[in-house]
XYZ file of C-alpha atoms in Angstrom:
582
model
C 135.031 126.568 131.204
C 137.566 124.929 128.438
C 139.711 128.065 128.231
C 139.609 128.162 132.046
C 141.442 124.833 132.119
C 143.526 125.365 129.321
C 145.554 128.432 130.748
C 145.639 126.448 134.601
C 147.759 123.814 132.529
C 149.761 126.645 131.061
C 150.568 128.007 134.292
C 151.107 124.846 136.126
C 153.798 123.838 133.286
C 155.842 127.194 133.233
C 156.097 126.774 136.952
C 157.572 123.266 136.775
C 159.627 124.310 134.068
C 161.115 127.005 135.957
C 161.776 124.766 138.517
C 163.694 122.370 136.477
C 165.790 125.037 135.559
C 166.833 125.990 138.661
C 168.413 122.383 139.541
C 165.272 121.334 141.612
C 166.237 118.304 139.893
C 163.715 115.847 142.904
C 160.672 117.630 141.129
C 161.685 116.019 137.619
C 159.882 112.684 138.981
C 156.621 114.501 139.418
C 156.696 116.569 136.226
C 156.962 113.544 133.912
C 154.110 111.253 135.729
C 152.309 114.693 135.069
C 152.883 114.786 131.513
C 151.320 111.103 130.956
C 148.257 112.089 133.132
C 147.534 115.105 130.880
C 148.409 112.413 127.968
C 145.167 110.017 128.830
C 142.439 112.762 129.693
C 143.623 114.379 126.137
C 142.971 111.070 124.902
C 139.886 110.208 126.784
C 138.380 113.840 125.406
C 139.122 112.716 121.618
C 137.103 109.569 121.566
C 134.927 110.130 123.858
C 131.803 111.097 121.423
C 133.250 107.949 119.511
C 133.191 105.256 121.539
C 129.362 107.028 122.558
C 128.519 106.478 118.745
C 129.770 102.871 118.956
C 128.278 101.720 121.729
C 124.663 103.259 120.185
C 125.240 101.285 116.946
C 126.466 98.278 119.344
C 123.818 98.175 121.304
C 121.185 97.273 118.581
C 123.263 94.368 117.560
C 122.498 92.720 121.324
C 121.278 89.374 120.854
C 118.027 89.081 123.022
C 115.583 86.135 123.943
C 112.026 87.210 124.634
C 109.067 85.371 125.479
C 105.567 87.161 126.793
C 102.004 86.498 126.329
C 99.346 89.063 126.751
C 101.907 91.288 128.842
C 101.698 95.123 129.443
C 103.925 96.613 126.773
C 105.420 98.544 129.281
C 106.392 95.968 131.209
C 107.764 93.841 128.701
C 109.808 96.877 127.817
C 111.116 96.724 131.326
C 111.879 93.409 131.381
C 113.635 93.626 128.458
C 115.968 96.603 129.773
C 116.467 94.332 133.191
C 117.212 90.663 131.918
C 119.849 92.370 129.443
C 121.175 95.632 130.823
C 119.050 98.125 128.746
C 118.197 101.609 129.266
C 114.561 101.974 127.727
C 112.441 105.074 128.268
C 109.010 104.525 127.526
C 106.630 107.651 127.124
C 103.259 107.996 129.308
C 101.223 107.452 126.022
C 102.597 104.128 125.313
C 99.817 101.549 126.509
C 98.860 98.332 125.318
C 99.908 94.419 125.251
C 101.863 92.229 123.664
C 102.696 88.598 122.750
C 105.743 87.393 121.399
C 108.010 84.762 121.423
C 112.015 85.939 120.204
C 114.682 83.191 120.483
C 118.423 85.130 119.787
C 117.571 87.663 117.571
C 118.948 90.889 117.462
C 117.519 94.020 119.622
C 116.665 96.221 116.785
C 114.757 93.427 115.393
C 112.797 92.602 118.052
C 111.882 96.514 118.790
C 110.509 96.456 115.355
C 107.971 93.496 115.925
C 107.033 94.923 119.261
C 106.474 98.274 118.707
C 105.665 98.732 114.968
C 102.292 96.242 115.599
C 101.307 98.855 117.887
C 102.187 102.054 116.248
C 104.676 103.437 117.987
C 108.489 104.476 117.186
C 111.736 104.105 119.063
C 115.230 106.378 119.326
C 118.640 105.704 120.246
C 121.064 108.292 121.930
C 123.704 107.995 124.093
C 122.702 104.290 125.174
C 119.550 105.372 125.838
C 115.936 104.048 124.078
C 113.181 105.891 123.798
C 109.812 104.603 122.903
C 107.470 107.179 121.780
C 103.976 107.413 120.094
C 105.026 108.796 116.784
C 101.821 111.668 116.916
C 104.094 114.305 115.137
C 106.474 111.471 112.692
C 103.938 111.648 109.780
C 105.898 110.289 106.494
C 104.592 111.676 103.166
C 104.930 110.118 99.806
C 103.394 111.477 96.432
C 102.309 109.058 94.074
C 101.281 109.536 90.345
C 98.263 107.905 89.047
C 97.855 106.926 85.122
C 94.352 104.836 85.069
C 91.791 106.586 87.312
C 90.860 109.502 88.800
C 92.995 110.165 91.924
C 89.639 110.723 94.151
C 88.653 107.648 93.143
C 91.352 106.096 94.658
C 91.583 108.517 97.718
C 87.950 107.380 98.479
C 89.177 103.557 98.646
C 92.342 103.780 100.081
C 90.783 105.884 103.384
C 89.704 102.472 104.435
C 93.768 101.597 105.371
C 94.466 105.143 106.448
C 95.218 105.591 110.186
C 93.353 108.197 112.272
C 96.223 110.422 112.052
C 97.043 110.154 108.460
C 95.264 112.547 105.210
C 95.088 111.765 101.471
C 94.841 114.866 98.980
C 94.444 113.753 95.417
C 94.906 116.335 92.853
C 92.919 114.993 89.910
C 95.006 117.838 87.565
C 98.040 116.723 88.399
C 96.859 112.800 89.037
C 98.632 112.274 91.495
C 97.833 111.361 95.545
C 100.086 113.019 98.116
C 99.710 110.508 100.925
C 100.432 111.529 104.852
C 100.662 109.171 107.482
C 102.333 107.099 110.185
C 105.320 105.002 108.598
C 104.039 101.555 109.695
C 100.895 102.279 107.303
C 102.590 104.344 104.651
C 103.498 100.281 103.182
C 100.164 99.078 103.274
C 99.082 102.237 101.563
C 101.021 102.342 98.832
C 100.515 98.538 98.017
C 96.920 99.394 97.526
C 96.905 102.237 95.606
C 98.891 100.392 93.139
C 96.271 97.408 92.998
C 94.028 100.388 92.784
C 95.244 102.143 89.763
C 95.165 99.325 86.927
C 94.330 99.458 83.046
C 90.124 99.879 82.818
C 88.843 96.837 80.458
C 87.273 98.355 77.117
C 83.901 97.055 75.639
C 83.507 97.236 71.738
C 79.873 97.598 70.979
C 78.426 96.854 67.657
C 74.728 97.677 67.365
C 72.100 97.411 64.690
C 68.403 98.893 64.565
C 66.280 98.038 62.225
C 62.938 98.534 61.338
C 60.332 96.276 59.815
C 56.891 96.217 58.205
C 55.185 93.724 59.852
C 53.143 92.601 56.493
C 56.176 92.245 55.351
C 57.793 90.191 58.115
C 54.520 87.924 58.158
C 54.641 87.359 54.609
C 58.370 86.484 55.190
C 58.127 83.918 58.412
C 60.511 84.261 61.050
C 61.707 80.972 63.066
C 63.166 80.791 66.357
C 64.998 77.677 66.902
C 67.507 76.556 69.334
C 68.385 74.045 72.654
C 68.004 75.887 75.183
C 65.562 77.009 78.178
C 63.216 79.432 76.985
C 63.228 81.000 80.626
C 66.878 80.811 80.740
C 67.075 82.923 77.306
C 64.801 85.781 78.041
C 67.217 86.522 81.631
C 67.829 89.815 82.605
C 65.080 91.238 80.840
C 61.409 92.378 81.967
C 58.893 91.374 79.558
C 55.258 91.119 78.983
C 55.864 88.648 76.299
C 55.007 84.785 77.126
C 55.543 82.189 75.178
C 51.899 80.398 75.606
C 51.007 81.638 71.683
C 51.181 83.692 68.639
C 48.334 86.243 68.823
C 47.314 88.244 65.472
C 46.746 91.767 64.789
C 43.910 92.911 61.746
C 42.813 95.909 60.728
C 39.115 96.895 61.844
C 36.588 94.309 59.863
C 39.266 91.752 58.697
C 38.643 88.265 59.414
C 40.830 86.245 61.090
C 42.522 83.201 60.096
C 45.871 82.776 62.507
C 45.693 79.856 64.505
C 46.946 79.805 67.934
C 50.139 77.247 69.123
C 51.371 76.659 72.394
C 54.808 76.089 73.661
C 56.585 74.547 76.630
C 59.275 76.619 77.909
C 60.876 74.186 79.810
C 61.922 72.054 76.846
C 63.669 72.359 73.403
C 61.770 75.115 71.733
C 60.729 75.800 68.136
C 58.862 79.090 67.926
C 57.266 79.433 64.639
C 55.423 83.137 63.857
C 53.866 82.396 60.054
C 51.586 85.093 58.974
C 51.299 86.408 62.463
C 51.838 89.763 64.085
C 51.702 91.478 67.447
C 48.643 93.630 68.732
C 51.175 95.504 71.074
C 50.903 98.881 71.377
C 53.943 100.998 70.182
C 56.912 101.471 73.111
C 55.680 98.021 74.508
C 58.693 95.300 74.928
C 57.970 92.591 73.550
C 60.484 90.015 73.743
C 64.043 89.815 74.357
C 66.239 87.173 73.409
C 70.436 86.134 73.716
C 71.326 85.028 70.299
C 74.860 84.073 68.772
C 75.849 86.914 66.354
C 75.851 84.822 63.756
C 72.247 83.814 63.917
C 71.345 87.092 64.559
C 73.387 88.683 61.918
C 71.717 86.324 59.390
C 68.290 87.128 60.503
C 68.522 91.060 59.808
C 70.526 90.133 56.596
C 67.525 87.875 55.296
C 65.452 90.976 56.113
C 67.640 93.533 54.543
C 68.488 91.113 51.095
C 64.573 91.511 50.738
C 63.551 94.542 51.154
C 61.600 93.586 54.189
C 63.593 95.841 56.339
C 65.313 99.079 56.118
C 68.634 99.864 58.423
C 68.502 102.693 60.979
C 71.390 102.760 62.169
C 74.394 100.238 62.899
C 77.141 102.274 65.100
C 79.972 100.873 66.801
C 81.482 102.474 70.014
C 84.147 101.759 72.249
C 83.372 102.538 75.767
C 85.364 102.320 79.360
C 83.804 99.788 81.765
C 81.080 101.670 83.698
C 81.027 104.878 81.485
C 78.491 105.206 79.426
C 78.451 105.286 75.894
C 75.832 107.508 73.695
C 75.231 107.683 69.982
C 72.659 110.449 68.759
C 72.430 109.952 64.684
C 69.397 112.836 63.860
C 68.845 116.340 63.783
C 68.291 118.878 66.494
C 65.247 120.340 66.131
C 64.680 124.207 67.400
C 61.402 125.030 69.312
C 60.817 129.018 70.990
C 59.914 128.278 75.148
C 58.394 131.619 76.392
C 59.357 132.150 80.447
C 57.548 134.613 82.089
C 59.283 136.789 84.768
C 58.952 139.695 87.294
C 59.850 142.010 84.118
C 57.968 140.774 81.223
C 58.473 137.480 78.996
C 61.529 136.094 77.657
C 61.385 133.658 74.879
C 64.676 131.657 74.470
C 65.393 128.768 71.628
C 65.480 125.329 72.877
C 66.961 122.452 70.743
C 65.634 118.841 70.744
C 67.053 115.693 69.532
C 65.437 113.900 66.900
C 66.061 110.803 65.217
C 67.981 107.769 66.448
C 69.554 107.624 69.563
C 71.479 104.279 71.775
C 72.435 104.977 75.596
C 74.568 101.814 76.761
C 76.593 101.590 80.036
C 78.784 98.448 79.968
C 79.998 96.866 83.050
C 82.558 93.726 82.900
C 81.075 91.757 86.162
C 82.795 88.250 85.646
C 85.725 87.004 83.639
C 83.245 86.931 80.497
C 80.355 88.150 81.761
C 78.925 91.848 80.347
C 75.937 93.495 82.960
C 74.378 96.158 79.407
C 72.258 98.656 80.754
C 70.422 99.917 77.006
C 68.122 102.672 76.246
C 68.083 102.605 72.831
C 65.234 105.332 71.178
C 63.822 106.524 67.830
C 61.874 109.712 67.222
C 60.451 111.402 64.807
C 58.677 114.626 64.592
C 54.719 114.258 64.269
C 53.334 117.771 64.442
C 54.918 121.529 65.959
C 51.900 123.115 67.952
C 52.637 125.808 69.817
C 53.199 124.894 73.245
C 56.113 123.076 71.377
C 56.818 119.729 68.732
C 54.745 116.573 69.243
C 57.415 114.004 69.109
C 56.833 110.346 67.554
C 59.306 108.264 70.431
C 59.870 104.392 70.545
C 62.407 103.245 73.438
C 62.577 100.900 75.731
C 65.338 101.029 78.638
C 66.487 97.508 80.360
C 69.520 95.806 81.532
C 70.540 92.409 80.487
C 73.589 90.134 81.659
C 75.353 88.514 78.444
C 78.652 86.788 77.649
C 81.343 87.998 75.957
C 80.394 88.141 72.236
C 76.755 87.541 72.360
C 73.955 89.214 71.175
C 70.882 90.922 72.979
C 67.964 91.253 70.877
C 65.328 93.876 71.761
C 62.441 93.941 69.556
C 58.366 94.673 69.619
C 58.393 98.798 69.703
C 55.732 99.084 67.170
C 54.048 102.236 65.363
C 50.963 101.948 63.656
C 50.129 104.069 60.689
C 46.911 104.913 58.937
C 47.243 106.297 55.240
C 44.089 107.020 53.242
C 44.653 106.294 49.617
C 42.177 107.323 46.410
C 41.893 106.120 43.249
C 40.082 107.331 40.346
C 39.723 107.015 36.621
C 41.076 110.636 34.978
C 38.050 112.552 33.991
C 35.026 110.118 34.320
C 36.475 110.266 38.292
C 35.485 114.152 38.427
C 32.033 113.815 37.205
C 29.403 115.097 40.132
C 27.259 111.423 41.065
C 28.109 109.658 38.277
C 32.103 110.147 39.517
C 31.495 107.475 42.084
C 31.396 104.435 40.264
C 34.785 105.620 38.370
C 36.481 106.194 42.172
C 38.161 104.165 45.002
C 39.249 105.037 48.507
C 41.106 102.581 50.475
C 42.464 102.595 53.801
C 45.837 101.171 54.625
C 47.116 100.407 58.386
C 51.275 99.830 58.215
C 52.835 98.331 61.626
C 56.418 99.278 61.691
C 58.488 97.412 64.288
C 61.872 98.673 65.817
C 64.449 95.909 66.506
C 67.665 96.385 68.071
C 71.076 93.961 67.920
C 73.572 94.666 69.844
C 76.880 92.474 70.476
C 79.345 93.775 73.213
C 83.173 92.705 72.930
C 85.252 92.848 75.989
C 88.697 94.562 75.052
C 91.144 93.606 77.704
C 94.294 95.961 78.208
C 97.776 94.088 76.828
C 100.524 93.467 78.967
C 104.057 95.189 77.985
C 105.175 91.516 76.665
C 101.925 90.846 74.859
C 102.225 91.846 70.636
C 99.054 90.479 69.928
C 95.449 91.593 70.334
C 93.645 90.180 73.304
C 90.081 90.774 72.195
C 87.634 88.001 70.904
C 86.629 90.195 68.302
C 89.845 89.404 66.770
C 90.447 86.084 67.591
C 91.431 83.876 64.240
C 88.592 82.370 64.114
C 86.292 85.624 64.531
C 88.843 86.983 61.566
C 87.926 83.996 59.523
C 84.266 84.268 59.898
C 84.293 87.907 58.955
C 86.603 87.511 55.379
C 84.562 84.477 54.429
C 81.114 86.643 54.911
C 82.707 89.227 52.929
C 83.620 86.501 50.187
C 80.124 85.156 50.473
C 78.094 88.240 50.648
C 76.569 87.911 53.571
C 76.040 89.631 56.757
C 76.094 93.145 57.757
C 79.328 94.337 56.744
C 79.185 93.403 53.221
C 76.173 95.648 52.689
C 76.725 98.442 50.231
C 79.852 97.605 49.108
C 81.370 96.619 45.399
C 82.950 93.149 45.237
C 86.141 94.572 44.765
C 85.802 96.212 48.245
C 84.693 92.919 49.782
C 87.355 91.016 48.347
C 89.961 93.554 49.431
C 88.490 93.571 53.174
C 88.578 90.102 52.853
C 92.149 89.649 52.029
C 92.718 92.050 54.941
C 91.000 89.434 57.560
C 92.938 86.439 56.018
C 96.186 88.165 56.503
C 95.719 89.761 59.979
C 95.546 85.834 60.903
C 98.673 84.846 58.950
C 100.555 87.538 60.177
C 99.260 87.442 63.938
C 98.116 84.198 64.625
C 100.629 81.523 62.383
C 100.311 78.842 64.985
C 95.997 78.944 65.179
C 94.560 76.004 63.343
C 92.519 78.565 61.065
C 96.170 79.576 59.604
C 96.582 77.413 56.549
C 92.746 77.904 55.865
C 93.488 81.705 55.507
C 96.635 80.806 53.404
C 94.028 79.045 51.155
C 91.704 81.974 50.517
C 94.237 84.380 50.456
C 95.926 82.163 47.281
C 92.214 81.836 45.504
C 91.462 85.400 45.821
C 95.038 85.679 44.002
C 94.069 83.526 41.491
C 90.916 83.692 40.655
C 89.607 87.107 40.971
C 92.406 89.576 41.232
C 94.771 87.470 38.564
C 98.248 87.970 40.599
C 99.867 84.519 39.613
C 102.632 85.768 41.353
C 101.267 86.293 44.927
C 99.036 83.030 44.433
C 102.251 81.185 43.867
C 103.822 82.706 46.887
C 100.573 81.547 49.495
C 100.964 78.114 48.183
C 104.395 77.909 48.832
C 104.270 79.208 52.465
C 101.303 76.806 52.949
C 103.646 73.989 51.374
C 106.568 75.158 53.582
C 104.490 75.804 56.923
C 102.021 73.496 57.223
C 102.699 69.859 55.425
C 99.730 68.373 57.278
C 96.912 70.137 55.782
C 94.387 69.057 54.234
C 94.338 71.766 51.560
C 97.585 69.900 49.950
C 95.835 67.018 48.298
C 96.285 66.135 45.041
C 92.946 67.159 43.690
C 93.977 70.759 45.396
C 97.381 71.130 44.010
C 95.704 70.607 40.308
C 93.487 72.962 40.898
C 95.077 75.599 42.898
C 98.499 75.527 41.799
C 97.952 75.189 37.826
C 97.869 79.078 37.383
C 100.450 79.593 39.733
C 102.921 77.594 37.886
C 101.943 79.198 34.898
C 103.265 82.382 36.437
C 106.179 81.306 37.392
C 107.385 80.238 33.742
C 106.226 83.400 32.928
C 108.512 85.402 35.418
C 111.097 83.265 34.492
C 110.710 84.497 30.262
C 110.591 88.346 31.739
């Protein structure tokens, strides 16, 4: 059609040019109001898809005033084209109401509230709106997850997922590739961000041990504190009452316990002097929330004194709702025959034996710690042979604790019987006479299983953070821990030389100097650090250093009196003069 016009022109102007030629000199008029007609359609045809393009982009800057309530959506939309000279196509699946209230905003703007709270989508072309529902305008974003399993989060986020939308989570890759309408791709990605955060940690520090109950009777054990009894044994199920100590005794022993009764309601002081349990082994007994360090001294007063032997004392980190498992035995094998359509097959099972702790932490308040424990011991009794006869003691529970504490879990008792004879050598062996030169005894041995265990909450550091976060190492848990190596006492200073104490301890003490400068257990740790210096590892020259930084850093402690610098800073002077001669 273009070329069709084009060569017209052509002809029409070699006709009037011909004519000019030929003197027709009344047609020059005509030819030149010609040439400025053909001037402004040429013009007209080069802007044309301009000034479409700016009148599109104009349009959206409209200022508008709007104010419905509870109105068809179509019919606002009409209303809208009407009062301000729109063209607006709405499609047959657009349906709903609306109610807004727009004082001179712009057009584009006010689309946006009215048809994004419903779902739909709008176009512009050639001055013409379209409002459509946006069933085949599916976004798609892919987002990489570094915490949690992506299928953990797909499961949430399907909650804010339209009908029309899909989320695929590839837990190899970890990442979710997300599909749906843009008006919920925000909302979506907002949450999955909440979604994937840094798990907390819980350190867990546990201790089994096992006592003779002679032993711990002979001993006396205390239980002493202000609190209500009721409140203390929470989260635990328990035969144990607190209405009285009862007594066990071998067969024909008399019995000379007495019997005391406790309120449970009041301040408590639970005394168990030559006293056992008549429990039966795997029976709880009680189950009490103790500080750690009352409960570390209790097993240490146990341990010191041969009263009780250590199991086991693990530590494990685990995420918050994983569980956590420590097996410290042997595997022992056992033949299983399984009888089939062509004969019997034996196979080789393997089962644990020994000592074993099953703990699933859960962080359920800003210091709370829900524990579910199973902790178990086992030991092999006798291999028949339908398989081993296993020895087990365990007890499974859960128990809601604060940060730090400790959950005791005692009374899984086994009773043993031992037969033990005595004789004199020779006259023993003589037929009749023999038995007034021999002597059989029997001994009964109650063993009870005990089981400590303290759970730390780790929280994850932010970028800015250069410190630890945990309790565990808090300056005054540090402290604690150097002066029980220093003292000997606890737990962690079993086994080990004084040397090794000492250096663990100087370890603790400077972890807080380093880390914590500002605490109020600073100077303190400047003050061991400089007597473990001087006293037992004879460096004059470090000692002299402490007390000057605890001179230079803190002026207002008490460690700088006078009877202090005599005593502390004697040998460190000494070493200076005697740098100063090298």
């Amino acid at each position: 059609m273009e070329m069709k016009s084009k060569a017209k022109i052509k002809s029409f102007l070699r006709t009037i040019a011909k004519t000019v030629c030929l003197g027709q000199r009344k047609v020059l008029p005509l030819f030149l109001s010609l040439l400025l007609c053909l001037f402004q359609v040429k013009t007209g045809v080069l802007f044309a898809e301009e000034i479409k393009e700016e009148k599109n982009v104009n349009i959206l800057d409209t200022r508008i005033s709007l104010d419905v309530q509870e109105a068809d959506i179509r019919g606002a939309l009409r209303g809208l084209a009407e009062s301000f000279d729109l063209n607006i196509v709405a499609g047959e699946d657009v349906k709903g109401t609306v109610t807004i209230t727009l004082k001179d905003v712009r057009l584009e703007d006010a689309l946006d509230f009215i048809l994004e709270s419903k779902g739909y989508v709008y176009r512009v072309k050639d001055n013409i709106i379209t409002v459509v529902a946006p069933e085949n305008e599916l976004a798609t974003e892919i987002i990489p997850v570094t915490y949690v399993k992506p299928s953990s989060v797909k499961t949430s986020l399907s909650a804010f997922s339209s009908n029309k939308g899909s989320i695929e989570a590839v837990d190899e890759e970890n990442r979710l590739i997300i599909r749906d309408l843009p008006t919920k791709m925000k909302t979506l990605l907002e949450e999955a961000q909440k979604l994937d955060h840094a798990p907390y940690q819980i350190l867990i520090e546990a201790r089994l041990i096992e006592v003779e109950i002679s032993d711990l009777t002979a001993m006396g054990v205390t239980w002493t504190g202000n609190a209500n009894l009721r409140g203390m044994l929470k989260g635990i199920e328990s035969d144990w009452t607190p209405e009285g100590a009862r007594t066990y005794l071998p067969p024909g022993a008399a019995s000379t316990a007495t019997t005391t009764t406790t309120n449970n309601s009041a301040d408590f002081a639970l005394s168990m002097p030559e006293t056992s349990t008549d429990l039966t082994g795997g029976q709880l007994k009680y189950g009490l929330t103790l500080g750690k360090g009352h409960a570390t001294s209790t097993i240490d007063a146990l341990i010191r004194k041969n009263k009780a032997s250590l199991l086991a004392s693990p530590t494990i980190c685990a995420l918050d709702g994983e569980e956590a498992k420590i097996i410290i035995g042997e595997k022992f094998p056992f033949r299983e025959n399984t009888l089939t359509a062509v004969g019997t097959t034996e196979t080789t099972k393997f089962i644990d034996i020994g000592t074993a702790l099953r703990v699933i932490p859960r962080v359920v308040g800003g210091d709370d710690i829900l524990l579910e424990l199973h902790p178990e011991v086992s030991s092999l009794n006798q291999s028949l042979d339908a398989g081993p006869r296993i020895d087990t003691r365990e007890a499974t529970t859960k128990v809601l604790v604060k940060n730090g504490q400790t959950v005791v879990i005692g009374g899984l008792t086994r009773h043993d019987q031992s037969v033990i004879q005595q004789r004199i050598p020779i006259l023993g062996s003589i037929p009749l006479v023999g038995v007034a030169f021999r002597n059989k005894s029997t001994k009964y041995v109650t063993r009870e299983l005990s089981v400590f265990i303290t759970p730390y909450i780790v929280r994850p550091m932010k970028p800015e953070e250069n410190k630890p976060v945990s309790d565990e190492l808090s300056p005054r848990a540090l402290y604690n821990r150097g002066v029980r190596l220093l003292e000997e006492y606890g737990i962690e200073s079993l086994g080990k030389s004084e040397y090794q104490r000492n250096s663990e301890a100087v370890g603790f003490f400077k972890m807080i100097t380093r880390n914590y400068p500002d605490s109020e257990w600073a100077d303190d740790a400047y003050y061991q650090l400089g007597k473990l210096y001087a006293d037992f590892f004879m460096n004059h020259a470090e000692a002299a250093a402490m007390w000057q930084k605890l001179k230079k850093n803190y002026p207002d402690s008490l460690y700088l009196s006078k009877t202090f610098d005599r005593q502390f800073s004697r040998e460190s002077k000494k070493a200076g003069k005697k740098e100063k001669a090298k």
